[in-house]
Coordinates of C-alpha atoms and ligand atoms in Angstrom, one line a residue:
X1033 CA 0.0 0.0 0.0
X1034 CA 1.3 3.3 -1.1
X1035 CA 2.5 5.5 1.6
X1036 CA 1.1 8.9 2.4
X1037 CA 3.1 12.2 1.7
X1038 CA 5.6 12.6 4.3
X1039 CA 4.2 16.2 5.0
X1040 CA 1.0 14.4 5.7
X1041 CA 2.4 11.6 7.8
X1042 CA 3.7 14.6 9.6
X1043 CA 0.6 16.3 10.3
X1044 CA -1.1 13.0 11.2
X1045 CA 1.8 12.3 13.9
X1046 CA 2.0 15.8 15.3
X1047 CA -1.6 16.6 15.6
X1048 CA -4.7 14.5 15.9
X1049 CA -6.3 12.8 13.4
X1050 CA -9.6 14.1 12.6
X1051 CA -12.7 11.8 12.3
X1052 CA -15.0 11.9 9.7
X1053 CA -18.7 9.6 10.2
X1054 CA -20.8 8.7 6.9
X1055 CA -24.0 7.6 8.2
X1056 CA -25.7 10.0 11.0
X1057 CA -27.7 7.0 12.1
X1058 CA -27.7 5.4 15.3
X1059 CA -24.0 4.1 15.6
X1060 CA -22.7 7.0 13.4
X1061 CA -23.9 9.9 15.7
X1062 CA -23.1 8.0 19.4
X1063 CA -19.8 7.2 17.4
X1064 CA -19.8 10.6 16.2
X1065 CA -20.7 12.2 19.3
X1066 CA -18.3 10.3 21.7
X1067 CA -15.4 10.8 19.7
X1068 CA -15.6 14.5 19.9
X1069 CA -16.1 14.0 23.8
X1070 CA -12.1 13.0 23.6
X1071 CA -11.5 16.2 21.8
X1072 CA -11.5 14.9 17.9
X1073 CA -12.5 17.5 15.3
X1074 CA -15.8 15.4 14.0
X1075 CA -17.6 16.2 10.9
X1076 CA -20.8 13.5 10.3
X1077 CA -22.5 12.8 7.1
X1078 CA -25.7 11.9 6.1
X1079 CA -27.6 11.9 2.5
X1080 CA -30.9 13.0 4.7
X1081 CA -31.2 16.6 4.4
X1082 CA -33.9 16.7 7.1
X1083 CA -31.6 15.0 9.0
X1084 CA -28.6 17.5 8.9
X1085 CA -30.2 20.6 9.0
X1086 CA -32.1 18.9 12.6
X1087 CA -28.7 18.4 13.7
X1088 CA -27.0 21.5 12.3
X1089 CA -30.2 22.9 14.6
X1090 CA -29.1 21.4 17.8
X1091 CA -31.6 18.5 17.3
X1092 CA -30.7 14.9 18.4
X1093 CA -33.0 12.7 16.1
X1094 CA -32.9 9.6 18.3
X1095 CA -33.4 8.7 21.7
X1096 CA -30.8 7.7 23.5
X1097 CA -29.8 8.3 26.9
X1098 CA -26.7 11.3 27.9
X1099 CA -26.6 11.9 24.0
X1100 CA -28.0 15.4 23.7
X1101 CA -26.2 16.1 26.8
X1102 CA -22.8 15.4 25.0
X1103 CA -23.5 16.5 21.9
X1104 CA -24.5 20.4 23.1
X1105 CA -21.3 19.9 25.3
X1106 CA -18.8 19.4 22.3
X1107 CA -20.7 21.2 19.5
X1108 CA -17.6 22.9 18.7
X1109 CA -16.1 20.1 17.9
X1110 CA -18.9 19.0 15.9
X1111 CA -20.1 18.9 12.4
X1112 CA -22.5 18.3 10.1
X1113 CA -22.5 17.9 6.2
X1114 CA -24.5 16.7 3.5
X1115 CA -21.0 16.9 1.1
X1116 CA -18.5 13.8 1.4
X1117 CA -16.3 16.3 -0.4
X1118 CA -16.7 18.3 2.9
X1119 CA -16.1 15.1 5.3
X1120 CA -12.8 14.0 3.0
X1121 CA -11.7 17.8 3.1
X1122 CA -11.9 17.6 6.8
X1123 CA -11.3 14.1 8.1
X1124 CA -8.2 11.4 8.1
X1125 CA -10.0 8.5 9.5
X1126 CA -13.4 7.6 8.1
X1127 CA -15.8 5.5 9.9
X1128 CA -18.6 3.7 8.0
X1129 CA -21.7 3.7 10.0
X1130 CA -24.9 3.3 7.5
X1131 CA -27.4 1.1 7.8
X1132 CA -26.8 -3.0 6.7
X1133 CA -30.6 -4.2 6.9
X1134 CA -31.6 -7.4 6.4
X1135 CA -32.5 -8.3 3.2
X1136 CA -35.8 -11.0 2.1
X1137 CA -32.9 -13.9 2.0
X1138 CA -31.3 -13.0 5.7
X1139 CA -28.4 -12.0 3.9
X1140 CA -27.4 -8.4 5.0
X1141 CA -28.3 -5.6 2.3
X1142 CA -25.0 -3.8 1.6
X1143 CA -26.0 -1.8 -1.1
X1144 CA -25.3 1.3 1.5
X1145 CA -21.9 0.2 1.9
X1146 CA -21.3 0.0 -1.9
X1147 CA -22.9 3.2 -2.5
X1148 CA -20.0 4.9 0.0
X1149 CA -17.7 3.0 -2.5
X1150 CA -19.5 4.3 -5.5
X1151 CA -19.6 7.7 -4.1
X1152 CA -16.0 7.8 -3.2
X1153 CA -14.9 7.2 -6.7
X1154 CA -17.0 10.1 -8.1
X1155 CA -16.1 12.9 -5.5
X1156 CA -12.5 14.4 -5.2
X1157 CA -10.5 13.9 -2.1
X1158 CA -10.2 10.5 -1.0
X1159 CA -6.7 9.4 -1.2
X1160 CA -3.7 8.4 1.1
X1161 CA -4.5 9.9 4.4
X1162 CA -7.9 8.4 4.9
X1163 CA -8.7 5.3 6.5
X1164 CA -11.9 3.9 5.9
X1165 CA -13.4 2.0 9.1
X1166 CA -16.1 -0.1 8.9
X1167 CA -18.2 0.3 11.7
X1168 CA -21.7 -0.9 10.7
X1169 CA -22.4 -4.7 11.0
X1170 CA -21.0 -6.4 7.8
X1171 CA -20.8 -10.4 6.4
X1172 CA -17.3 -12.0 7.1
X1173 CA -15.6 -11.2 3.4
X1174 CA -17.1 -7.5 3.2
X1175 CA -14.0 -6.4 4.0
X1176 CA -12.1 -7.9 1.2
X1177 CA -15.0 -7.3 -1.2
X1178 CA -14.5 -3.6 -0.6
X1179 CA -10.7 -3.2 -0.6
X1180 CA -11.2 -5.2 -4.0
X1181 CA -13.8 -2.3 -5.1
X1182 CA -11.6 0.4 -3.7
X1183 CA -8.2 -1.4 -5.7
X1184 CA -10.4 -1.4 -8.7
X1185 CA -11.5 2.1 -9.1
X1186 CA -8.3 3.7 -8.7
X1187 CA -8.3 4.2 -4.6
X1188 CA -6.1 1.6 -4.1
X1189 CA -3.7 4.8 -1.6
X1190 CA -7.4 4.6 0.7
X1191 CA -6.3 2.9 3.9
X1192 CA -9.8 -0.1 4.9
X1193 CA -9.9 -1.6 8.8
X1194 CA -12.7 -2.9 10.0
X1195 CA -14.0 -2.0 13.7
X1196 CA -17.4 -3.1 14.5
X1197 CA -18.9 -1.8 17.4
X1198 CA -20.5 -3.4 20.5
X1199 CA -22.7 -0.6 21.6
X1200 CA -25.8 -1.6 23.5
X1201 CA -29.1 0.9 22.6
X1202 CA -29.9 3.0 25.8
X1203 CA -26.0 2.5 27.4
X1204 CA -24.3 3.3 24.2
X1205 CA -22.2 6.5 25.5
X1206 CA -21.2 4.0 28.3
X1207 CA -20.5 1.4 25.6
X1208 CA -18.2 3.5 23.5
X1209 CA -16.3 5.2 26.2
X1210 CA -15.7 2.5 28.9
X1211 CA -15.6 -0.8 26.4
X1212 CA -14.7 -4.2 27.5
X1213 CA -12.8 -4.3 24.4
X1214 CA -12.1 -2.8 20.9
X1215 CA -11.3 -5.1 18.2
X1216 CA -9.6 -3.2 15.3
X1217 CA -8.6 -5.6 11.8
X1218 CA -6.6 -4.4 9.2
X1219 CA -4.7 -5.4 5.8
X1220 CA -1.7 -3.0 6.7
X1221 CA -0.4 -3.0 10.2
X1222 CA 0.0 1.0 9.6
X1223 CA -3.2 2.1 9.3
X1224 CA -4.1 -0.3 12.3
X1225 CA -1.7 1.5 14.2
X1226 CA -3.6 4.7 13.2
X1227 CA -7.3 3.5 14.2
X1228 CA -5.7 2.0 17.3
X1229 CA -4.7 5.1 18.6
X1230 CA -7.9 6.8 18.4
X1231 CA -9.0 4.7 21.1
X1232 CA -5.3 4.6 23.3
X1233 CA -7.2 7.4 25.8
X1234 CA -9.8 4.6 26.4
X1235 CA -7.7 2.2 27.9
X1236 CA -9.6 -0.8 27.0
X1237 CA -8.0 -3.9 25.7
X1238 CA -7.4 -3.2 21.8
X1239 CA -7.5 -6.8 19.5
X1240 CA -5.8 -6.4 16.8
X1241 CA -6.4 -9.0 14.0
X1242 CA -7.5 -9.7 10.3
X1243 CA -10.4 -8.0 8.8
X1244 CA -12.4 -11.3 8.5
X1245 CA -12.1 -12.0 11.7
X1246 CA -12.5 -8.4 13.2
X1247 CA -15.9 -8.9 11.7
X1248 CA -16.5 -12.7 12.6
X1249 CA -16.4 -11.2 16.4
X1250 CA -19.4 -9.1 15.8
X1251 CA -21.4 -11.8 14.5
X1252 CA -20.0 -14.4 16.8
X1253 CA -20.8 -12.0 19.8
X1254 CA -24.2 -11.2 18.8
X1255 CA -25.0 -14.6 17.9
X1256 CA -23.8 -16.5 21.5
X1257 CA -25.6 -13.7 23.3
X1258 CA -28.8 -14.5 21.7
X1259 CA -28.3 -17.9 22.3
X1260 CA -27.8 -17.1 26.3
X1261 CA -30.7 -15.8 26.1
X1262 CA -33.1 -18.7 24.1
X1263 CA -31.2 -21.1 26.2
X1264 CA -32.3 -19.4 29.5
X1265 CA -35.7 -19.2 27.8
X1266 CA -35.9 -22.7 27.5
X1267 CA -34.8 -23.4 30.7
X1268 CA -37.8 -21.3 32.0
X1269 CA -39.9 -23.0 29.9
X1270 CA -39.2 -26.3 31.9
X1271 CA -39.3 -24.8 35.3
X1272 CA -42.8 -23.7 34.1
X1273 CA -43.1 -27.4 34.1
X1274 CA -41.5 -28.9 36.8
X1275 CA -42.3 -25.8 39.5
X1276 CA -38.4 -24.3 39.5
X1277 CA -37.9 -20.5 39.7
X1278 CA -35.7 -19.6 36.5
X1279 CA -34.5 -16.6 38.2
X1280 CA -32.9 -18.6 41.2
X1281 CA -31.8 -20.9 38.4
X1282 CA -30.1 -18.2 36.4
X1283 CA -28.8 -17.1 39.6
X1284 CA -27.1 -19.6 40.8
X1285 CA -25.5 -20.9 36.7
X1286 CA -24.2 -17.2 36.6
X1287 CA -21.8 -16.9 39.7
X1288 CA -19.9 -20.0 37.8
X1289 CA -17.9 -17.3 36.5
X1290 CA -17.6 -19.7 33.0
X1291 CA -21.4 -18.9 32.4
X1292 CA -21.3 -15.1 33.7
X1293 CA -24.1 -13.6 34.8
X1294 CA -25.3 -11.6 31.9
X1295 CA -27.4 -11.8 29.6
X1296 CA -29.5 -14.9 31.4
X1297 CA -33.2 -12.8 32.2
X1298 CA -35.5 -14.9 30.4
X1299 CA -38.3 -13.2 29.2
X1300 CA -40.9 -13.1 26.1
X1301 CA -37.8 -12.8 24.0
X1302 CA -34.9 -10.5 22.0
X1303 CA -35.9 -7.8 19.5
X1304 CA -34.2 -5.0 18.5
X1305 CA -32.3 -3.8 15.5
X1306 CA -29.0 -6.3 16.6
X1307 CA -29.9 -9.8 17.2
X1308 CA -32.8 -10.9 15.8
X1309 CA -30.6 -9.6 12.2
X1310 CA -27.2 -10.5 12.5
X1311 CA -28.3 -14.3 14.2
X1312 CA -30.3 -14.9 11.0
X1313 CA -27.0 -13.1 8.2
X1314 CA -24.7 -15.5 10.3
X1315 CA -27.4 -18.2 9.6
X1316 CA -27.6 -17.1 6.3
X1317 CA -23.6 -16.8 5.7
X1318 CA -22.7 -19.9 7.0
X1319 CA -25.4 -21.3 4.9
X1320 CA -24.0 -19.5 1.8
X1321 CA -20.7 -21.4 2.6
X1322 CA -22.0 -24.7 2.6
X1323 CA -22.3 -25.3 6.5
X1324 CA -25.6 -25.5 8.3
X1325 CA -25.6 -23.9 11.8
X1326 CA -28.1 -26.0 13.4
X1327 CA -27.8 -24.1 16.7
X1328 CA -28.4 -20.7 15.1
X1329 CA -31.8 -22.4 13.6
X1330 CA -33.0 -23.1 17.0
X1331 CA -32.3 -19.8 18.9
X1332 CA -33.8 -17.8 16.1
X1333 CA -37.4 -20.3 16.2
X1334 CA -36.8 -20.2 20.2
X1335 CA -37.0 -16.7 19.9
X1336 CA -40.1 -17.0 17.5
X1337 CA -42.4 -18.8 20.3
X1338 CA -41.4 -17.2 23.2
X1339 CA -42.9 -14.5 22.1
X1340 CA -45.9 -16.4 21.7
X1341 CA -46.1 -18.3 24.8
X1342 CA -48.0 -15.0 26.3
X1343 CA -50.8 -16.1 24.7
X1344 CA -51.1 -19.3 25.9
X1345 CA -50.8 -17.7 28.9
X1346 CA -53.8 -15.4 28.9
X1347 CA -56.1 -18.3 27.0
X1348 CA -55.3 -20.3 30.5
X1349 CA -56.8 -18.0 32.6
X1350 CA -59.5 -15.7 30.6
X1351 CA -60.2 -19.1 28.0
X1352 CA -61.2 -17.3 24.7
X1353 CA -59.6 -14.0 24.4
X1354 CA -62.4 -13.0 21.7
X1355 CA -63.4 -9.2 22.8
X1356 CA -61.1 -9.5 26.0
X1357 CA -59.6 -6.1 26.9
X1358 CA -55.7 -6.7 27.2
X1359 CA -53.2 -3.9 28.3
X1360 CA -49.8 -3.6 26.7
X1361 CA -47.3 -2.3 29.6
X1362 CA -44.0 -1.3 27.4
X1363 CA -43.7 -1.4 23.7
X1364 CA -40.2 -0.3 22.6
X1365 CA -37.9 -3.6 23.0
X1366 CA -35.7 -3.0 26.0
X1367 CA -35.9 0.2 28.7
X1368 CA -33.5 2.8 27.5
X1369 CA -34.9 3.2 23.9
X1370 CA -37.8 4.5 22.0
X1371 CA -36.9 1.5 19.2
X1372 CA -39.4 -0.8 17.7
X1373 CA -37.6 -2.7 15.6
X1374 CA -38.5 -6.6 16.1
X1375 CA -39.9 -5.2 19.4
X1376 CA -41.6 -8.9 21.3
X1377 CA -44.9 -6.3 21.4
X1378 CA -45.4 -6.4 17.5
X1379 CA -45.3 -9.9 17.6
X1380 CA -47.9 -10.2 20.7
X1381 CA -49.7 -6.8 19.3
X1382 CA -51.1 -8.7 16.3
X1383 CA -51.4 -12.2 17.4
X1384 CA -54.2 -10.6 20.4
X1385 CA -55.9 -8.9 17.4
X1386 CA -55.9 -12.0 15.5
X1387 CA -57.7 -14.2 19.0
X1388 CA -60.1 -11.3 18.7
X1389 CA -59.2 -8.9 22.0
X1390 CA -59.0 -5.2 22.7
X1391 CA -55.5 -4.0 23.0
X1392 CA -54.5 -1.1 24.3
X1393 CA -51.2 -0.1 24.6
X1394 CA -48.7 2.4 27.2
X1395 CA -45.1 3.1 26.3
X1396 CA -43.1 6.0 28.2
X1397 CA -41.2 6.9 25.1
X1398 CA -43.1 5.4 21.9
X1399 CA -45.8 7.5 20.6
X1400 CA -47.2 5.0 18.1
X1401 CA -47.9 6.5 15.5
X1402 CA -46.6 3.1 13.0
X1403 CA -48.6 1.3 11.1
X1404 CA -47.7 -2.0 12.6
X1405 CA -49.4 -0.9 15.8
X1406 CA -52.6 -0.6 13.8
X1407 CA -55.5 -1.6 15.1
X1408 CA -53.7 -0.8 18.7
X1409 CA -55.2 1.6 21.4
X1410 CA -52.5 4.1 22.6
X1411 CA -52.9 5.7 26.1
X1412 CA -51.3 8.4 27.6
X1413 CA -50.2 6.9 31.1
X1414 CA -49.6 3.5 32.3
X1415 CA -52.8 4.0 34.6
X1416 CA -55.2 4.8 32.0
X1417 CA -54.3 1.9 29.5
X1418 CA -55.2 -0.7 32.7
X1419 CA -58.2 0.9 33.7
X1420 CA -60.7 -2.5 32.8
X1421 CA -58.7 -4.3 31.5
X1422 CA -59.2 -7.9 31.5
X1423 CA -55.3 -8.8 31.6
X1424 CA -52.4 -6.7 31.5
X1425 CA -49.1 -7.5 30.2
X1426 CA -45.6 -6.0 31.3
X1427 CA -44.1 -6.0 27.9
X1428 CA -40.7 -3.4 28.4
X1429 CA -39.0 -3.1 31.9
X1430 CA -39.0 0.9 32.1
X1431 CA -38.8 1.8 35.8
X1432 CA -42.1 3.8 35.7
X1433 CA -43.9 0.7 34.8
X1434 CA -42.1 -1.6 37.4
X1435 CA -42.7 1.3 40.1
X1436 CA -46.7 1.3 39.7
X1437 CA -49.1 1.3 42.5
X1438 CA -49.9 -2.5 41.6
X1439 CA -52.1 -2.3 44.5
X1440 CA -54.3 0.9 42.5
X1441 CA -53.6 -1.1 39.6
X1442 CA -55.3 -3.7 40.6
X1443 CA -58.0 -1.6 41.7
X1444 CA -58.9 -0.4 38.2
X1445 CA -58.4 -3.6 36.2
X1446 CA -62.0 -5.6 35.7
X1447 CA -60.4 -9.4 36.2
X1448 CA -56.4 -9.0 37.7
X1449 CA -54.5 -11.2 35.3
X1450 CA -51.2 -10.1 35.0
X1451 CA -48.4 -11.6 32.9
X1452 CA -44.9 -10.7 33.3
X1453 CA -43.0 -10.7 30.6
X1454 CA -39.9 -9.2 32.1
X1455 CA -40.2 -11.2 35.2
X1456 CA -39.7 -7.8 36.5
X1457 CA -42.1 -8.2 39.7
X1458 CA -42.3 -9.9 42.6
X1459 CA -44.8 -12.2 42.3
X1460 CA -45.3 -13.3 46.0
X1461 CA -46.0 -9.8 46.1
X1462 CA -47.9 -9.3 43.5
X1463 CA -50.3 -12.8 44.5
X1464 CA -50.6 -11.0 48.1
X1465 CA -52.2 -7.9 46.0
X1466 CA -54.5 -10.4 44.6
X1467 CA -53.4 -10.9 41.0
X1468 CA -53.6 -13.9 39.0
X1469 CA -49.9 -13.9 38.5
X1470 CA -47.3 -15.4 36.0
X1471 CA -43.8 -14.6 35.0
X1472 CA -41.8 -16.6 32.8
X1473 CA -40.2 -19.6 34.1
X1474 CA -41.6 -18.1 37.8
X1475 CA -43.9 -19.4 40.6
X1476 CA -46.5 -21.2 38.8
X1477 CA -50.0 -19.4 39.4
X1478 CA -51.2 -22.6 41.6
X1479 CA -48.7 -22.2 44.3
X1480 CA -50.1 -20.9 47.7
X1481 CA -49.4 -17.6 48.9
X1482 CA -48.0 -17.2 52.5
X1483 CA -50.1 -14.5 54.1
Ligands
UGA1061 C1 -27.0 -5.7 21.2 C2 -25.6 -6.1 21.9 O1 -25.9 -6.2 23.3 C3 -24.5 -5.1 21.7 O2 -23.3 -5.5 22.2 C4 -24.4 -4.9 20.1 O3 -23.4 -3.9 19.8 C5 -25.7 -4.5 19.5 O4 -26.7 -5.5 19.8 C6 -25.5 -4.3 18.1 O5 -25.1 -5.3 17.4 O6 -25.4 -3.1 17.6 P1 -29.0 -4.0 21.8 O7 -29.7 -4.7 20.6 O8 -29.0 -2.6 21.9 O9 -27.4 -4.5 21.8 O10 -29.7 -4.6 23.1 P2 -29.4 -5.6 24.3 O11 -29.4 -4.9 25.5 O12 -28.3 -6.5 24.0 O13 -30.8 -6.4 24.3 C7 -31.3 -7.1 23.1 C8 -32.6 -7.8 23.4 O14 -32.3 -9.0 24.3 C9 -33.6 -7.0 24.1 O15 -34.9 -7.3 23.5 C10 -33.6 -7.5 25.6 O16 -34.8 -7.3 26.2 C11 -33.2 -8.9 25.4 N1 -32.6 -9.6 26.5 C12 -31.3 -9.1 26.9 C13 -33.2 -10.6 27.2 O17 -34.3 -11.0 26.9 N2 -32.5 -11.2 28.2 C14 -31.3 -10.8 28.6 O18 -30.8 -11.4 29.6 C15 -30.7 -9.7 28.0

């Protein structure tokens, strides 16, 4: 790989590098964002013009916790563009961080990604002292595929790591600043040396490795935290069965410090823009290269019926649930986040619609207003959308819905089933307020309450 310009290696080693973001999505702007914090000159791109003149406006377009805070706090340091001219004018390192949906097959749609590659050829600018960094979720062998695309169109002198990020929606600042650890591959050791020391001030362990296996870490993280979780769901499922409390169960697994505590809270399921797509384009790409990864299969249809099993649930104690008024506690799929994507309550939404019932609907920070919530009766507060209700579900563990008065709660409801999905409450406690109670993979509803 063709060196840069001594004068430039120069001004790269003396000062700082400066970051440049395409993609002012979610990971672009925390990425963005949080760089800045550690004093980097930012500029962020995004083809939305809406979007940039919102953000040139002091607007944060998505919810995430600490992020508007941060962003006012290093707006000097910020910038947005709707040029790449602009971004390569002002940046040396270039992260990547636009969207890689899933596509009908499972395979991950990276006609973004090739459309940065496209655009890169057509503008002026790009040349030896950027550093592309993939940040956005890519296939193992994206990497080459673009380096290839860059060699071909005469950017062979643009430097291409790959750097995925392990940011969790609603802790994301925390995520990016304090990381367990950063995982930087490269094709030239140099320009991994340069991405590398962006993050030095973090002190967080730095891997440093091959571009196909920078990104097989992604997937492979994703992928085994989604199985913790269907595997803890399972387990619940049994204890359902055979009168164990999954919580004590994932309790006492999680201090063997092999297992680890984390990500064992059963529940009606993942969602969210992460897992529920890269489990399926690791599926997909170890299907594309011949090998069949049975386990993958089973934590994605897991997934699938755990966030069914709520029906069965209600059917057990209000029989047909034709006409029945149920109330949706939570929408958005985790606390922290006003995101909907693959969200359990779209899933448990529509199949109460299709049994017939009334559902309404509370969510502290989702208004709505989607079309997959037709047919869905929004309320204004947690109290309102119980009031008569035949059943209520807690769907999303936000703190104002765990902290109810569940004794006013059940009060206003007209029969007091209540599911918990979160296994949030406590259900001794909430059997003593007279609720028909069931978690997942809790105290069965027949077991006696001490008074
Ligand atoms: C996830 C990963 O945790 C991040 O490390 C990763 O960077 C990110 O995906 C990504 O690939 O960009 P996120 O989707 O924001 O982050 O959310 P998580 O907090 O991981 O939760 C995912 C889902 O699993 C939620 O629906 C949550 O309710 C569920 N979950 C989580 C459980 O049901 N049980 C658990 O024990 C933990």
């Amino acid at each position: 790989m063709t060196e840069g310009a001594p004068a430039e290696a120069e001004r790269v080693a003396g000062g700082r590098e400066r970051v440049g973001v395409i993609g002012a999505g979610y990971v672009g702007l925390v990425t963005g964002v949080c760089l800045a914090s550690m004093g980097y000159q930012v500029t962020l791109r995004d083809i939305d013009a809406a979007k940039v003149a919102a953000l040139n406006d002091g607007q944060v377009p998505i919810y995430e916790p600490g992020l508007a805070e941060l962003m006012e706090e290093h707006r000097e340091r910020l910038t947005y563009t709707l040029s790449l001219e602009r971004l390569l004018e002002r940046s040396d390192i270039v992260f990547i961080a636009v969207d890689t949906p899933p596509s009908y097959s499972g395979d991950a749609d990276l006609s973004r990604v090739m459309s940065v590659v496209d655009e890169l050829e057509k503008v002026a600018g790009a040349d030896a002292r950027h550093v592309l960094v993939m940040k956005s979720t890519v296939p193992v062998g994206t990497g080459e595929r673009v380096r290839a695309e860059l060699d071909a169109r005469g950017l062979a002198d643009v430097g291409y790591c790959s750097n995925p990020e392990f940011l969790k929606e609603g802790a994301a600042i925390a995520d990016f600043l304090r990381p367990d650890r950063v995982v930087i591959g490269s094709f030239d050791d140099a320009q991994g040396d340069r991405v590398a020391a962006l993050y030095e001030p973090l002190g967080a362990p730095i891997i440093r490795t091959s571009v196909p296996s920078a990104e097989m870490v992604k997937y492979a993280s994703n992928a085994f935290l989604a199985t913790k979780i269907s595997f803890i769901n399972e387990i619940a499922n049994v204890c359902e069965e055979v009168g164990a409390d999954v919580d004590v169960v994932a309790a006492g697994m999680g201090l063997d410090s092999r297992i680890g505590r984390s990500f064992l809270r059963a529940g009606i399921g993942f969602g969210g823009s992460c897992f529920p797509k890269d489990v399926s384009a690791l599926k997909q790409l170890a299907g594309n290269s011949g090998y069949h990864f049975q386990l993958l299969t089973s934590v994605i249809e897991v997934n699938e019926l755990q966030k069914r099993r709520v029906i069965g649930k209600l059917k057990k104690h209000l029989g047909s649930l034709e006409g029945k008024r149920v109330a949706l506690l939570g929408l958005a799929f985790k606390p922290g986040t006003d995101d909907m994507r693959e969200a359990s309550s779209l899933v448990l939404a529509a199949r109460l619609l299709a049994e017939g019932a009334e559902v309404l609907a509370y969510d502290p920070v989702v208004d709505g207003g989607m079309d997959r919530l037709k047919g869905v009766a929004i309320r204004e507060s947690a109290e309102e959308v119980v009031e008569g209700a035949d059943a209520a579900v807690l769907v999303t563990e936000w703190d104002s819905i765990v902290g109810m008065d569940w004794a006013a709660v059940r009060e206003s409801m007209r029969s007091p089933v209540l599911i918990d999905g979160r296994n949030a409450l406590d259900p001794v406690e909430m059997m003593r307020l007279g609720y028909v109670f069931e978690g997942i993979g809790r105290l069965p509803a027949h077991v006696d309450v001490p008074s």
